[in-house]
PDB file of N, CA and C in Angstrom:
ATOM      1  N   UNK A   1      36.544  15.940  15.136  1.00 76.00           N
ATOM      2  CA  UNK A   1      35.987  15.041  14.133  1.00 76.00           C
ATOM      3  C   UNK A   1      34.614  15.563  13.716  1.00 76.00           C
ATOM      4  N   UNK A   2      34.235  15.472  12.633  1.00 82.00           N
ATOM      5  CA  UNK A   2      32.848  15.778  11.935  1.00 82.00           C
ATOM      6  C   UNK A   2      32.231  14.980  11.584  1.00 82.00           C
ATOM      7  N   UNK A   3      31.111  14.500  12.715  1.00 94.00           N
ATOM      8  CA  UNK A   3      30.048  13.965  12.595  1.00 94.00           C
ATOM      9  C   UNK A   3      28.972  13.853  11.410  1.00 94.00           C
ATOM     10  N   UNK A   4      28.762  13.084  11.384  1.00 95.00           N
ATOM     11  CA  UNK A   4      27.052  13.521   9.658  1.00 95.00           C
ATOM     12  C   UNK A   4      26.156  12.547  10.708  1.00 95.00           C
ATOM     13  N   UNK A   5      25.049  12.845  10.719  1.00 96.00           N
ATOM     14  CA  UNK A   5      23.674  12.841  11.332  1.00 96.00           C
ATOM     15  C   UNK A   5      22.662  12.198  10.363  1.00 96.00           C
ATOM     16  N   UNK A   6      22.002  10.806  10.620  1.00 96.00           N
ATOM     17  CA  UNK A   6      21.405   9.941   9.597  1.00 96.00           C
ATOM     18  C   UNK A   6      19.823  10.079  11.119  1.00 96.00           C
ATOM     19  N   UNK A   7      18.450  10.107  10.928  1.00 96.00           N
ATOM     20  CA  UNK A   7      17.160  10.589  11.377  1.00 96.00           C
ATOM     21  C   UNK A   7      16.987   8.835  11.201  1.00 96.00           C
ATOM     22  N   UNK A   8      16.187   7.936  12.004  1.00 96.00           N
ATOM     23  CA  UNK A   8      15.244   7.269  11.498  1.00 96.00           C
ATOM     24  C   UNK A   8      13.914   7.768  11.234  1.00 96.00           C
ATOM     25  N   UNK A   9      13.701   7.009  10.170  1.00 95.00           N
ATOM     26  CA  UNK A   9      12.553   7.471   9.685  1.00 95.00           C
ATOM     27  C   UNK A   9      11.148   8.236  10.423  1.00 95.00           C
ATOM     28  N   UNK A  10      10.853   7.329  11.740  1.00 96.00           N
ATOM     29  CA  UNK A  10       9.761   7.801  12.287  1.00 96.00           C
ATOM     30  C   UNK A  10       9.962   9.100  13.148  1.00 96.00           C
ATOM     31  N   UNK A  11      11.134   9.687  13.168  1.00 96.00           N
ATOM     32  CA  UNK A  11      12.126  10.907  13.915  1.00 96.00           C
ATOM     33  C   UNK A  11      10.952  11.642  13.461  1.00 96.00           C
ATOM     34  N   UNK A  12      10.499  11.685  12.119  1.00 94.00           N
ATOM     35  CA  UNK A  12       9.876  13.150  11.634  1.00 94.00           C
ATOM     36  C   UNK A  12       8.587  12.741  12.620  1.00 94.00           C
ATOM     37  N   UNK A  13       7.888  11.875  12.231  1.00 94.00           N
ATOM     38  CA  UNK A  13       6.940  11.747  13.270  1.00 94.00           C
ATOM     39  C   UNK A  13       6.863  12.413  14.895  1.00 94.00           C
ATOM     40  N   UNK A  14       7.650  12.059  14.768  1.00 95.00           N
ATOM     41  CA  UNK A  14       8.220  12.298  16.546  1.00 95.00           C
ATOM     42  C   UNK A  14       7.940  13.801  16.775  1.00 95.00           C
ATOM     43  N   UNK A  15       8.830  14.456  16.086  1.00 94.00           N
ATOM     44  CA  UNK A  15       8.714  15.972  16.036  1.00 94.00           C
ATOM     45  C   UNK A  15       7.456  16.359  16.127  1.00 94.00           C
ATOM     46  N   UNK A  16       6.522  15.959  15.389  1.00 94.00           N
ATOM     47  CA  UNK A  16       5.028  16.097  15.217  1.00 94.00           C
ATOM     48  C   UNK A  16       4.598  16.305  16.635  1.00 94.00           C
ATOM     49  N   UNK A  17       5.321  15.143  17.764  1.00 90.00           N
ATOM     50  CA  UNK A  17       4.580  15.715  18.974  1.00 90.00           C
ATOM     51  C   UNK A  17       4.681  16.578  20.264  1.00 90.00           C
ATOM     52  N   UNK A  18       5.857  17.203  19.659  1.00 95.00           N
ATOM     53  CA  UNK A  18       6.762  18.162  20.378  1.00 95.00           C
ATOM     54  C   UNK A  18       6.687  19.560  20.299  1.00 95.00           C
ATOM     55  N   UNK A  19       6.526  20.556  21.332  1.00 95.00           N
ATOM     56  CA  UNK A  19       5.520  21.697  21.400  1.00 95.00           C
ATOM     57  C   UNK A  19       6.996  22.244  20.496  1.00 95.00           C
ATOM     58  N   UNK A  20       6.561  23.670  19.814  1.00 94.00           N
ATOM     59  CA  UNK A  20       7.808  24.601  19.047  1.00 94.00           C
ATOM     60  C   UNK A  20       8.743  24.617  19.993  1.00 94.00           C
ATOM     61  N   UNK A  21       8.213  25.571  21.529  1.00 93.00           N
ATOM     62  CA  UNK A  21      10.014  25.835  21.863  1.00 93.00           C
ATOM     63  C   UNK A  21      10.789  24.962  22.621  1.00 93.00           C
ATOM     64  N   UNK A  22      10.171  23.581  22.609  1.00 95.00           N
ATOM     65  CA  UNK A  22      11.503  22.858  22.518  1.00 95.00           C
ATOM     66  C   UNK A  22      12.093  21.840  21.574  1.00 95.00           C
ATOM     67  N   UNK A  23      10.698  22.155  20.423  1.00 96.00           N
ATOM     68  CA  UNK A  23      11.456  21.796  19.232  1.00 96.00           C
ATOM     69  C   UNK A  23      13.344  22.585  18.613  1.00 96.00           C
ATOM     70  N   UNK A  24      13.036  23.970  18.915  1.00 96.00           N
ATOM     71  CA  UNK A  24      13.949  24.940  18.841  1.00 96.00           C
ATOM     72  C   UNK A  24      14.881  24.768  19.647  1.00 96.00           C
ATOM     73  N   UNK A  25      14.817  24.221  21.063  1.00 96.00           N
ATOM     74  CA  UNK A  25      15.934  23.689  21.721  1.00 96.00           C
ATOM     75  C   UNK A  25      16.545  22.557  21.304  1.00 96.00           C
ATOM     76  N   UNK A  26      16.088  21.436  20.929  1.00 96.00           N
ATOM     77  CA  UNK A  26      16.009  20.094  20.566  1.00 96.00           C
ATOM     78  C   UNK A  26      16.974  20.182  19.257  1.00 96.00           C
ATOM     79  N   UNK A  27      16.752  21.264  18.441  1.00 95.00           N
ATOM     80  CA  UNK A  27      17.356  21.211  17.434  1.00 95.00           C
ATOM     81  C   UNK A  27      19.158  22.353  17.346  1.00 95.00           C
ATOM     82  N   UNK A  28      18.688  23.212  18.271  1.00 96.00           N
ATOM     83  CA  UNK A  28      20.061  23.768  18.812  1.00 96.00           C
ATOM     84  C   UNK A  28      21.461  22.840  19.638  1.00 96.00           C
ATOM     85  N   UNK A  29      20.824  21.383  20.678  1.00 95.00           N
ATOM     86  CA  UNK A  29      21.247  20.687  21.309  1.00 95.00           C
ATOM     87  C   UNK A  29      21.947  19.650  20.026  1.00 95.00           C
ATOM     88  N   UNK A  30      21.096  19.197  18.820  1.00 95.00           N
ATOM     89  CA  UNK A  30      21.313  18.559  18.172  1.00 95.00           C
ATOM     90  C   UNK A  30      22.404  18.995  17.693  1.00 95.00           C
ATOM     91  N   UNK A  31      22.930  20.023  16.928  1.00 94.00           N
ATOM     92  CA  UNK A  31      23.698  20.895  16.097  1.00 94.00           C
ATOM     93  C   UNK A  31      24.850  21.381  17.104  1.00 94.00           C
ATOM     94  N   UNK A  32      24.717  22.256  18.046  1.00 93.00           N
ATOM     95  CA  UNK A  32      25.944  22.629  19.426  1.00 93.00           C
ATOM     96  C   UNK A  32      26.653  21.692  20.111  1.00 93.00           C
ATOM     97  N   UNK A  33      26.085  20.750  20.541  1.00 95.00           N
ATOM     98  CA  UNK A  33      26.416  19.548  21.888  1.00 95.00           C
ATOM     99  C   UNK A  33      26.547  18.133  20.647  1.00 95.00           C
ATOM    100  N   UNK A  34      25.364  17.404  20.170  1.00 95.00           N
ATOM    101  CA  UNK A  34      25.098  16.300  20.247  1.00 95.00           C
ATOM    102  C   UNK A  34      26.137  15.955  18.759  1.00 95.00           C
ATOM    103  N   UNK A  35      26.103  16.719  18.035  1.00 94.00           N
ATOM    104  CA  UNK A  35      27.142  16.524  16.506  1.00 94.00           C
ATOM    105  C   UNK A  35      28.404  16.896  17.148  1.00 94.00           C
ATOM    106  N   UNK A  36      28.639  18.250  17.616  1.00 93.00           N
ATOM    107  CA  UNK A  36      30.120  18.317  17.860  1.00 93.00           C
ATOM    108  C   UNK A  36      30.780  17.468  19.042  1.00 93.00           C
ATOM    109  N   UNK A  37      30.122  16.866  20.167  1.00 94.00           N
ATOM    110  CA  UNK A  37      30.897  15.731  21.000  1.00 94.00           C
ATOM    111  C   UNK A  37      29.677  14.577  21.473  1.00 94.00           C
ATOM    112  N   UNK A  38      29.221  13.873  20.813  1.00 95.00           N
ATOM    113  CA  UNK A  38      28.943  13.016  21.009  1.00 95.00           C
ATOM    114  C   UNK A  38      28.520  12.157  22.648  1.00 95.00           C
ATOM    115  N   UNK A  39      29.978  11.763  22.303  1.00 93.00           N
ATOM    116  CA  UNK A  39      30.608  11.013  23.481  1.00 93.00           C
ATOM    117  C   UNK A  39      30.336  11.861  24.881  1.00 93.00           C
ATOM    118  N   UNK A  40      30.629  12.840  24.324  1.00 95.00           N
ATOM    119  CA  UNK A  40      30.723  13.872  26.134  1.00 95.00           C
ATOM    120  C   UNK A  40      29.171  13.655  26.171  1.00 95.00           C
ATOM    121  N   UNK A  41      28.321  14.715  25.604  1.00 95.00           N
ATOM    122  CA  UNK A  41      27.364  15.123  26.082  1.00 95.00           C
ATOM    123  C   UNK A  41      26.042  13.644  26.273  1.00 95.00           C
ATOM    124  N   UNK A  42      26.489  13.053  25.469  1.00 96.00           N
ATOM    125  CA  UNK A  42      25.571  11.750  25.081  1.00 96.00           C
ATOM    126  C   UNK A  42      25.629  10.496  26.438  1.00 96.00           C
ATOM    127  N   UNK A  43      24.247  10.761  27.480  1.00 97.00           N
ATOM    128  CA  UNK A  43      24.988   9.670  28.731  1.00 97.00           C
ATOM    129  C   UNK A  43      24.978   7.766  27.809  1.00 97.00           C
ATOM    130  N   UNK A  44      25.180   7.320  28.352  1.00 97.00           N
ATOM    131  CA  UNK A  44      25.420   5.556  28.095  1.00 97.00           C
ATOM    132  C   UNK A  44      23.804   5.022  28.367  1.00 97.00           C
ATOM    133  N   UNK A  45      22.828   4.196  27.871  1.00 96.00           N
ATOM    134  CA  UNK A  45      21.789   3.616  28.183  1.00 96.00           C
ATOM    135  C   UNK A  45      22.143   2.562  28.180  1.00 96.00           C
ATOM    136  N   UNK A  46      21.067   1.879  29.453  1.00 94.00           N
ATOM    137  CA  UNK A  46      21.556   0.544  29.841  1.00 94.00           C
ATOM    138  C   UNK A  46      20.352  -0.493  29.184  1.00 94.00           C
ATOM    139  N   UNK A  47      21.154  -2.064  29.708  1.00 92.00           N
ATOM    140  CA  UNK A  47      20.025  -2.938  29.526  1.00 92.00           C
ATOM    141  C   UNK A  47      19.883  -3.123  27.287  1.00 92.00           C
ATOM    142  N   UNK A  48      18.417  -3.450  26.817  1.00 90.00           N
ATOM    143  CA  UNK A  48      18.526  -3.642  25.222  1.00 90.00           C
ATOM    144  C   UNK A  48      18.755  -2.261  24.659  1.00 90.00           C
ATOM    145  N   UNK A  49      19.074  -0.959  25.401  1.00 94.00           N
ATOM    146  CA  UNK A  49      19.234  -0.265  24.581  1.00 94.00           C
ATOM    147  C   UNK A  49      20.871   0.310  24.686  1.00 94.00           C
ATOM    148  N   UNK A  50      21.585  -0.552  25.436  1.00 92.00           N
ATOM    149  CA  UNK A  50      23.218  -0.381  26.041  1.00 92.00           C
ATOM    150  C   UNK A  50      24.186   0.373  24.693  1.00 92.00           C
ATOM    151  N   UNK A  51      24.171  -0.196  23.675  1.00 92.00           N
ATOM    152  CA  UNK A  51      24.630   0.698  22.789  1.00 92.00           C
ATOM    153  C   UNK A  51      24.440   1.786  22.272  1.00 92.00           C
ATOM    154  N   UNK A  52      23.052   2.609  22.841  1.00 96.00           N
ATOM    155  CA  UNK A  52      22.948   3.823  22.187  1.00 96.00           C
ATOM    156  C   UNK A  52      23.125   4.991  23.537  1.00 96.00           C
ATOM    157  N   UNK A  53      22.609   6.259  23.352  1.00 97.00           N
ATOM    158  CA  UNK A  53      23.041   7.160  23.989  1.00 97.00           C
ATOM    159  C   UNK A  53      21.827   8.223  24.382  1.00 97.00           C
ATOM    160  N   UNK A  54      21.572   8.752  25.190  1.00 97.00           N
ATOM    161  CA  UNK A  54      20.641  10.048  25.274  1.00 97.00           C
ATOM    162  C   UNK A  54      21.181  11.223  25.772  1.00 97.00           C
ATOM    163  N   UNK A  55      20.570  12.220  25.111  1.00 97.00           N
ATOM    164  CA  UNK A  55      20.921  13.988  25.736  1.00 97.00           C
ATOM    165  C   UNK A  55      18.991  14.012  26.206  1.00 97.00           C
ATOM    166  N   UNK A  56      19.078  15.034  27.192  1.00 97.00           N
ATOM    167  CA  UNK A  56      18.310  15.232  27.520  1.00 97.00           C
ATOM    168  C   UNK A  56      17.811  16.989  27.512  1.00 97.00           C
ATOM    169  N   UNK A  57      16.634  17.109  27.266  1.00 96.00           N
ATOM    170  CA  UNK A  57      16.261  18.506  27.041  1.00 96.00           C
ATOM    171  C   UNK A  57      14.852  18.852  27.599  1.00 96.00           C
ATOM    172  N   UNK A  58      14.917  19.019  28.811  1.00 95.00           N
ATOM    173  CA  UNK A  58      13.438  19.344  29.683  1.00 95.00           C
ATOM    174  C   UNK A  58      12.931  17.650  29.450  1.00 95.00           C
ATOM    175  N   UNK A  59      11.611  17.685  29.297  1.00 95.00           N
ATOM    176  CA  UNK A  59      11.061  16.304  29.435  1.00 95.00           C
ATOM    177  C   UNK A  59      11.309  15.537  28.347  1.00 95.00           C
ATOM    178  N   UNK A  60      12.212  15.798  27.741  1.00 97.00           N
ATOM    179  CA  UNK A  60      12.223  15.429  26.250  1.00 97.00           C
ATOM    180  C   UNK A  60      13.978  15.004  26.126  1.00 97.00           C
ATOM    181  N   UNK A  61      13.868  13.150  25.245  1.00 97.00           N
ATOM    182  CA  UNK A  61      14.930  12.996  25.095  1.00 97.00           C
ATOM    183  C   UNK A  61      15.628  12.460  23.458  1.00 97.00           C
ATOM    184  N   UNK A  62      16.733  13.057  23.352  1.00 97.00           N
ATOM    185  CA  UNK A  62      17.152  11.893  22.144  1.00 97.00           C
ATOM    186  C   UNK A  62      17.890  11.114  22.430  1.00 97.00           C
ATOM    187  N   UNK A  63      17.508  10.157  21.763  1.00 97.00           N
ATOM    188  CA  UNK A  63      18.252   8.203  21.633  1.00 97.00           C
ATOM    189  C   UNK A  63      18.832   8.317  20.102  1.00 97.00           C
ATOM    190  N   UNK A  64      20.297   8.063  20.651  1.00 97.00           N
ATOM    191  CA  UNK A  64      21.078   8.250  19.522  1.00 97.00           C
ATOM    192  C   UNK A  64      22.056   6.903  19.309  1.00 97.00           C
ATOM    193  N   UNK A  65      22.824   6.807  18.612  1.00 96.00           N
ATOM    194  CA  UNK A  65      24.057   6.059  18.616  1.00 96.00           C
ATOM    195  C   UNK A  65      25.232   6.219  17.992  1.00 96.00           C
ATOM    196  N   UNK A  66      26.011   6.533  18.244  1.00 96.00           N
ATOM    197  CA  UNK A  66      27.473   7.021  17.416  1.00 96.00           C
ATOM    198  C   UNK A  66      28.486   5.685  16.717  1.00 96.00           C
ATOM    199  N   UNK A  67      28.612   5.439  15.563  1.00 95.00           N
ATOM    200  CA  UNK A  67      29.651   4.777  14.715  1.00 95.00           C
ATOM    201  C   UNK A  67      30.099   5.702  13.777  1.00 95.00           C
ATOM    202  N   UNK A  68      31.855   5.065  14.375  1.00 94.00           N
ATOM    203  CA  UNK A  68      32.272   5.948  13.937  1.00 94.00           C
ATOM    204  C   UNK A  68      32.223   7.478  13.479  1.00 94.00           C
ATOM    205  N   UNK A  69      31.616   8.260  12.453  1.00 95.00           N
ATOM    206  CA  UNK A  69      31.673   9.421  12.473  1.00 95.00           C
ATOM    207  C   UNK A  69      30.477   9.665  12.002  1.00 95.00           C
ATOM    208  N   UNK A  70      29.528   8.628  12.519  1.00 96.00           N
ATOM    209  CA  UNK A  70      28.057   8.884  11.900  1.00 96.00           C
ATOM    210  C   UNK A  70      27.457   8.668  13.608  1.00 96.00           C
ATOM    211  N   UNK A  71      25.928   9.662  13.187  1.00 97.00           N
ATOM    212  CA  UNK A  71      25.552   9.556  14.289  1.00 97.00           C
ATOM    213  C   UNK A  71      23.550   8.964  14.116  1.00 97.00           C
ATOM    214  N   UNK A  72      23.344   8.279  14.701  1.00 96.00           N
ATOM    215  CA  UNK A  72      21.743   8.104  14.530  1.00 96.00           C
ATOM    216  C   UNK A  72      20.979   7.993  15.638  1.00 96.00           C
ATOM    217  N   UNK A  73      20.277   8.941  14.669  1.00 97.00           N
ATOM    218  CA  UNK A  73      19.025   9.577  16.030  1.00 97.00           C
ATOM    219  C   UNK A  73      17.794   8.273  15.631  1.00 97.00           C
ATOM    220  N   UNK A  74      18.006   7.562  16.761  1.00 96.00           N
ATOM    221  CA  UNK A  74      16.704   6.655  16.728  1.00 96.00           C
ATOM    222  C   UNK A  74      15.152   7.723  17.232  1.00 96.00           C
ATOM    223  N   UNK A  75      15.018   7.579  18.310  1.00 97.00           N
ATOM    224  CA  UNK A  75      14.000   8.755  18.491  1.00 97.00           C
ATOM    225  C   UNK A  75      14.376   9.993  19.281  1.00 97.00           C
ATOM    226  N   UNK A  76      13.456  10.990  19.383  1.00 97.00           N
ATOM    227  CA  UNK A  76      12.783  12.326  19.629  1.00 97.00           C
ATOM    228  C   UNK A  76      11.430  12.146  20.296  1.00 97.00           C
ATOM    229  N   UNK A  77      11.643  11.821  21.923  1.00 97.00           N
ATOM    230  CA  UNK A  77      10.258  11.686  22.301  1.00 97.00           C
ATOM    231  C   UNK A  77       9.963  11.997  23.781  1.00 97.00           C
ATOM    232  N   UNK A  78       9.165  12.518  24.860  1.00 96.00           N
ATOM    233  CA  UNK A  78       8.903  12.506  25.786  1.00 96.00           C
ATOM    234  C   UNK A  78       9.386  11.278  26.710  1.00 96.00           C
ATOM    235  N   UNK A  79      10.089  11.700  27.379  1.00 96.00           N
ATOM    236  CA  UNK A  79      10.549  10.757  28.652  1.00 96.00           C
ATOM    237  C   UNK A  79       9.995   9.738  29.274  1.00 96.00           C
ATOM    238  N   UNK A  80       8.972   9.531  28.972  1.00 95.00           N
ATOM    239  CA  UNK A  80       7.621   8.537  29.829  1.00 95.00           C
ATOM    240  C   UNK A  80       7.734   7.404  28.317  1.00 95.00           C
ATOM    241  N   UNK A  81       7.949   7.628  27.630  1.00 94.00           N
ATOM    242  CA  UNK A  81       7.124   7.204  26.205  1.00 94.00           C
ATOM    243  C   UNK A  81       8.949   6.672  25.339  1.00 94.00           C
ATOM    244  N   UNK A  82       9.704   7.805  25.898  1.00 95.00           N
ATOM    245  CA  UNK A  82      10.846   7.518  24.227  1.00 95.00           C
ATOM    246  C   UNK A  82      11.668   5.957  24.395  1.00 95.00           C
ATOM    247  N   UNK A  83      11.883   5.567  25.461  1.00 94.00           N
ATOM    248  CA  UNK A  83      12.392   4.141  25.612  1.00 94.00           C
ATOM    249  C   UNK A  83      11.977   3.076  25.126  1.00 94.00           C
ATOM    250  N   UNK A  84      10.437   2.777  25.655  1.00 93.00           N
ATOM    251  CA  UNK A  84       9.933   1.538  25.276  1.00 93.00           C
ATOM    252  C   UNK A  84       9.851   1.728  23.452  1.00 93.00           C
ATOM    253  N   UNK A  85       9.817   3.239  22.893  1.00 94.00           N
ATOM    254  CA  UNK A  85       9.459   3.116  21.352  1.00 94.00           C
ATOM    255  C   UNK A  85      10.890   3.175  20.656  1.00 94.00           C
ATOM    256  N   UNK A  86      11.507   3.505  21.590  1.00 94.00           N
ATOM    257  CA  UNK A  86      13.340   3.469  20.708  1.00 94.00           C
ATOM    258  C   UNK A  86      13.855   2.020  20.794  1.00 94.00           C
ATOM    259  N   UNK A  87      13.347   1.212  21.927  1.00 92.00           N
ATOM    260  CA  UNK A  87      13.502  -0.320  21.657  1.00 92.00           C
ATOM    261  C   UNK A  87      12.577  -1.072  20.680  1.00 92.00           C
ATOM    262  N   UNK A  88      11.546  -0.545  20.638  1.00 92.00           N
ATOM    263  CA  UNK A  88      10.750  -1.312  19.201  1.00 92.00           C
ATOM    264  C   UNK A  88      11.448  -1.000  17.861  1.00 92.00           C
ATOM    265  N   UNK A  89      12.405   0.451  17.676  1.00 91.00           N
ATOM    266  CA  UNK A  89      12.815   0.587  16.530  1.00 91.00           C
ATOM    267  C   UNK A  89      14.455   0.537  16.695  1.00 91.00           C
ATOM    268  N   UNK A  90      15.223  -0.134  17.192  1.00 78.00           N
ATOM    269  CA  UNK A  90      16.494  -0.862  17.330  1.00 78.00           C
ATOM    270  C   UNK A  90      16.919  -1.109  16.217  1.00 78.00           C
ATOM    271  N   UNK A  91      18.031  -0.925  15.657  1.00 59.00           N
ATOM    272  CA  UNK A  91      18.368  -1.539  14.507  1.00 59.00           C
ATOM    273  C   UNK A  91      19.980  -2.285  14.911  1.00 59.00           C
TER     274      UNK A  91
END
């Protein structure tokens, strides 16, 4: 199945605080793993954020959610930090 990939808005932000080479990973994981299986690579988050999903890449995670054949990247953020701000931006 072929995924299409929708950013919330503050995603670009996010990037802003993320050193290059694992921006370059972040964006290889996005494109290899996180578009072509979802489901596999993407673990389950619990608790208010139970419907969405994270891959993880060194200290750095994305919070995603898959419908149907769309996928949304809520955030792009350091591990200490990306939870409490991916629950302020919940949709």
């Amino acid at each position: 199945m072929e995924f299409e990939i929708f950013f919330h808005n503050d995603v670009y932000n996010d990037l802003k605080e993320i050193p290059k080479e694992y921006l370059i990973k972040i964006k290889e994981a996005i494109n290899n793993k996180v578009k072509e299986k979802p489901e596999f690579y993407g673990i389950p988050l619990k608790g208010s954020l139970k419907p969405y999903r994270k891959f993880r890449i060194g200290d750095y995670r994305i919070v995603f959610k898959v419908k149907g054949n769309k996928i949304y990247i809520l955030a792009i953020l350091h591990r200490k930090k990306v939870y409490k701000i991916a629950g302020n931006r919940k949709t």
